[in-house]
Short mmCIF file of N, CA and C in Angstrom, two decimals:
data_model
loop_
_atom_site.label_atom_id
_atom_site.label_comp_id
_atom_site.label_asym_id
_atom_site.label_seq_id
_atom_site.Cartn_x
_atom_site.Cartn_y
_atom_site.Cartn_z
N UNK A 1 190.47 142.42 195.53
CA UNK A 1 190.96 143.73 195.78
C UNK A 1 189.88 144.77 195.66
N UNK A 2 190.27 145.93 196.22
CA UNK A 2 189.61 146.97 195.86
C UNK A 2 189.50 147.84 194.79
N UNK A 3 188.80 147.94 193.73
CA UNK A 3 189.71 148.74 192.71
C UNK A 3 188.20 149.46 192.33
N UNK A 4 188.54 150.29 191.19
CA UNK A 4 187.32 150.78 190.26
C UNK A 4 187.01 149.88 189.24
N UNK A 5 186.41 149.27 188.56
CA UNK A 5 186.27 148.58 186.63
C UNK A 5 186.22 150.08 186.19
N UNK A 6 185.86 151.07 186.59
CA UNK A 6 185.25 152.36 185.52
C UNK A 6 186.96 152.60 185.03
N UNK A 7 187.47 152.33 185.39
CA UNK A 7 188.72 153.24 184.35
C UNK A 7 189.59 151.91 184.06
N UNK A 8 189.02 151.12 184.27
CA UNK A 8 189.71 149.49 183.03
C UNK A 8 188.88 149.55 181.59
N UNK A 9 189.95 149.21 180.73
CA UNK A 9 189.32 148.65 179.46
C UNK A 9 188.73 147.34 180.26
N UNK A 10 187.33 147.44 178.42
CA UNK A 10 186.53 146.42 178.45
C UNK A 10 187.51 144.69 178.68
N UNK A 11 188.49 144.53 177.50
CA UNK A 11 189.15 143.68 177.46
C UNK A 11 189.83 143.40 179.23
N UNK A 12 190.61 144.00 179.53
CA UNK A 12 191.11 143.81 181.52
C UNK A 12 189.45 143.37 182.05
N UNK A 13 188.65 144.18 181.86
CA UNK A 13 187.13 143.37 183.11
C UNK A 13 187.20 142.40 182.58
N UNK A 14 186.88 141.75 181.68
CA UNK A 14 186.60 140.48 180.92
C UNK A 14 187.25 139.82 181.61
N UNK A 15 188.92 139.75 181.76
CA UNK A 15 189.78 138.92 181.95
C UNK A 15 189.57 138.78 183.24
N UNK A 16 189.58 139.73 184.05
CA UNK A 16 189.61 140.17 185.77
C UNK A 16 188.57 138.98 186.01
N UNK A 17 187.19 139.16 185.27
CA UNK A 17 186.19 138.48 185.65
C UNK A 17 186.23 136.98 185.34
N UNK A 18 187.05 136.66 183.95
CA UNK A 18 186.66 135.31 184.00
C UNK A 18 188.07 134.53 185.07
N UNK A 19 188.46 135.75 185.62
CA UNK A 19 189.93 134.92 186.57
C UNK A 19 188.77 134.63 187.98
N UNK A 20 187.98 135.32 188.27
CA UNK A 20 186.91 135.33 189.43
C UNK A 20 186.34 134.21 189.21
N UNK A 21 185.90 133.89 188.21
CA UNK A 21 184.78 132.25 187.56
C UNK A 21 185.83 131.09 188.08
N UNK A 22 187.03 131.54 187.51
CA UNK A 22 188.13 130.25 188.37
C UNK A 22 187.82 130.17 189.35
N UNK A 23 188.04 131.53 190.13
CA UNK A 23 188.08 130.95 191.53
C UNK A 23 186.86 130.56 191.87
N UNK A 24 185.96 130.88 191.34
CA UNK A 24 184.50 130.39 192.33
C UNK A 24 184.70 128.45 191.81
N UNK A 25 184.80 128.66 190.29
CA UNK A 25 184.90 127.04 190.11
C UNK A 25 185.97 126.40 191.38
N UNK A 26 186.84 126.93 191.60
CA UNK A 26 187.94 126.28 192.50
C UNK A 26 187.68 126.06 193.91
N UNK A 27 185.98 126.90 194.46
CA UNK A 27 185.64 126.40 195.31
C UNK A 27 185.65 128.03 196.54
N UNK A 28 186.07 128.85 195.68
CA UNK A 28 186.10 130.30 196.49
C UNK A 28 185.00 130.86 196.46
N UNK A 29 184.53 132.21 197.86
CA UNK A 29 183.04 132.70 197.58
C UNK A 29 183.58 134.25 197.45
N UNK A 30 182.81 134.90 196.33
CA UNK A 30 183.67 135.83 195.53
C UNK A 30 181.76 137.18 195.88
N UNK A 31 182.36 138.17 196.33
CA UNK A 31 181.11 139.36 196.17
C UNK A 31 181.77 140.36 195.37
N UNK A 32 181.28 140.92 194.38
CA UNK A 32 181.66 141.49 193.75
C UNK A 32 180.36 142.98 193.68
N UNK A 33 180.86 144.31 194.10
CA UNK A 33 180.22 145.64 193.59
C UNK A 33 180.25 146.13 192.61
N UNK A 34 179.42 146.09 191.64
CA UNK A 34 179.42 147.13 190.51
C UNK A 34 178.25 147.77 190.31
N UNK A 35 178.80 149.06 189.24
CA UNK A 35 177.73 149.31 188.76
C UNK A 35 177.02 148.90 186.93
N UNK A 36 177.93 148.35 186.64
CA UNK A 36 177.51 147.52 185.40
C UNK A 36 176.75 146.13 185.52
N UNK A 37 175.54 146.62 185.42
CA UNK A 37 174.62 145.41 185.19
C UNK A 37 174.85 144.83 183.80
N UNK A 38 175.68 145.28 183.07
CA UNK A 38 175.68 143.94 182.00
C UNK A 38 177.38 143.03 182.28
N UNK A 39 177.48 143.81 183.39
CA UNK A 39 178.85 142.53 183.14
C UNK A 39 178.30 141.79 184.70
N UNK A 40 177.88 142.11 185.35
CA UNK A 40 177.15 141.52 186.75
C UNK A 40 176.14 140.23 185.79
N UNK A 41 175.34 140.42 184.60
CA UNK A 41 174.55 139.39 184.43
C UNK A 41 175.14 138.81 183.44
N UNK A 42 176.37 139.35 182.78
CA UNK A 42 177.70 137.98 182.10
C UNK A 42 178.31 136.95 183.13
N UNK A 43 178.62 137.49 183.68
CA UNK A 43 179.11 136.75 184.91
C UNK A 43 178.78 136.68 185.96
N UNK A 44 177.69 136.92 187.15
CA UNK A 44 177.16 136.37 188.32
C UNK A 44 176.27 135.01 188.23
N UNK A 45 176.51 134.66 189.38
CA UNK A 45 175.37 133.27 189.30
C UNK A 45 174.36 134.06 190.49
N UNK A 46 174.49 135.28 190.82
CA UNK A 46 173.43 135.78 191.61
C UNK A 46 173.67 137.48 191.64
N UNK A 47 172.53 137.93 191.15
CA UNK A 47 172.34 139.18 191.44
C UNK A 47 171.27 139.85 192.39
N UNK A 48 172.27 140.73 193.58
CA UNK A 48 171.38 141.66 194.13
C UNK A 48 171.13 143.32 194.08
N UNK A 49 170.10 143.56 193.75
CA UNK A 49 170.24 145.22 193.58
C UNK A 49 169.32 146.02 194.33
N UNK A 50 170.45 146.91 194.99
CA UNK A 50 169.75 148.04 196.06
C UNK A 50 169.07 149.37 195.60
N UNK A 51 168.44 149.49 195.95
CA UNK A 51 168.11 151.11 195.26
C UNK A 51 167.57 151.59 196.78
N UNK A 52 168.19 152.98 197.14
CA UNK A 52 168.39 153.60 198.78
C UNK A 52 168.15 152.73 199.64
N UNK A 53 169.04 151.70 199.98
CA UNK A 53 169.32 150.62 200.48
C UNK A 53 168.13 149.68 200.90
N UNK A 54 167.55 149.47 200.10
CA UNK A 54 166.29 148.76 199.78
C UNK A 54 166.56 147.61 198.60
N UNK A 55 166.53 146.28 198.98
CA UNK A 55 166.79 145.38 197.90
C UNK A 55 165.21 145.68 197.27
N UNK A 56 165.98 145.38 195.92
CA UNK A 56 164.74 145.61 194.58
C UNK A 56 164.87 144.40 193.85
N UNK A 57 165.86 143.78 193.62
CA UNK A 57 165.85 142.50 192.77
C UNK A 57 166.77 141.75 193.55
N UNK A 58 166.66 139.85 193.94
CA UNK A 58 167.63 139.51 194.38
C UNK A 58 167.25 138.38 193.34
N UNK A 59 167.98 137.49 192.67
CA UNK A 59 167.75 136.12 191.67
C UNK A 59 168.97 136.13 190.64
N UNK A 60 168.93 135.13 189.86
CA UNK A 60 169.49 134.75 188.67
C UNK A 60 169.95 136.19 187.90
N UNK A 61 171.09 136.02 187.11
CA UNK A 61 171.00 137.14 186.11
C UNK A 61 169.88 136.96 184.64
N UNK A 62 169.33 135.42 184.43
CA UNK A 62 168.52 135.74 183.52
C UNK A 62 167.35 135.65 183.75
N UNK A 63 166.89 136.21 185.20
CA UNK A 63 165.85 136.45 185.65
C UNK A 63 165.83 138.34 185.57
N UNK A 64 166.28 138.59 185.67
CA UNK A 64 166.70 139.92 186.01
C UNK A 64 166.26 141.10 184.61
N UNK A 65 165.65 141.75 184.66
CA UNK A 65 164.85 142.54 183.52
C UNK A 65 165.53 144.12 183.94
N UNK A 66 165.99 144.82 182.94
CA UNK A 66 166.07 146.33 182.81
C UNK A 66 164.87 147.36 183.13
N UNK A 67 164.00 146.57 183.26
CA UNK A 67 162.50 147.17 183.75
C UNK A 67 162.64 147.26 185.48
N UNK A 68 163.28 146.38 185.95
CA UNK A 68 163.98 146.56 187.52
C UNK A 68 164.48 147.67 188.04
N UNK A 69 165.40 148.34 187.17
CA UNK A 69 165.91 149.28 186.92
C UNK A 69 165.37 150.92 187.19
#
């Protein structure tokens, strides 16, 4: 769906997200927009980040440094 995370409690993303991990385990391909890079590198198995539509980082989330940023 379309929604915001900015006006969910922490506890609802958590859940929202680990219902997304199902589905990818279950074999679904899931893109997800945010702007929270710490719940993008809890849960992605791939992060890409644009800055003025210019990719700046594409890899792993524990590749991924706040110095990117």
């Amino acid at each position: 769906g379309d929604w915001s995370s900015d006006v969910c409690s922490s506890d609802l993303k958590h859940n929202y997200f680990k219902l997304l991990k199902q589905l990818v385990s279950d074999g679904k391909g899931i893109l997800v927009v945010t702007h929270d890079i710490d719940l993008a590198k809890e849960y992605a198995d791939k992060i890409v980040v644009l800055r003025k539509g210019k990719i700046i980082f594409n890899g792993k989330p524990k590749e991924f440094s706040s110095e990117i940023m």
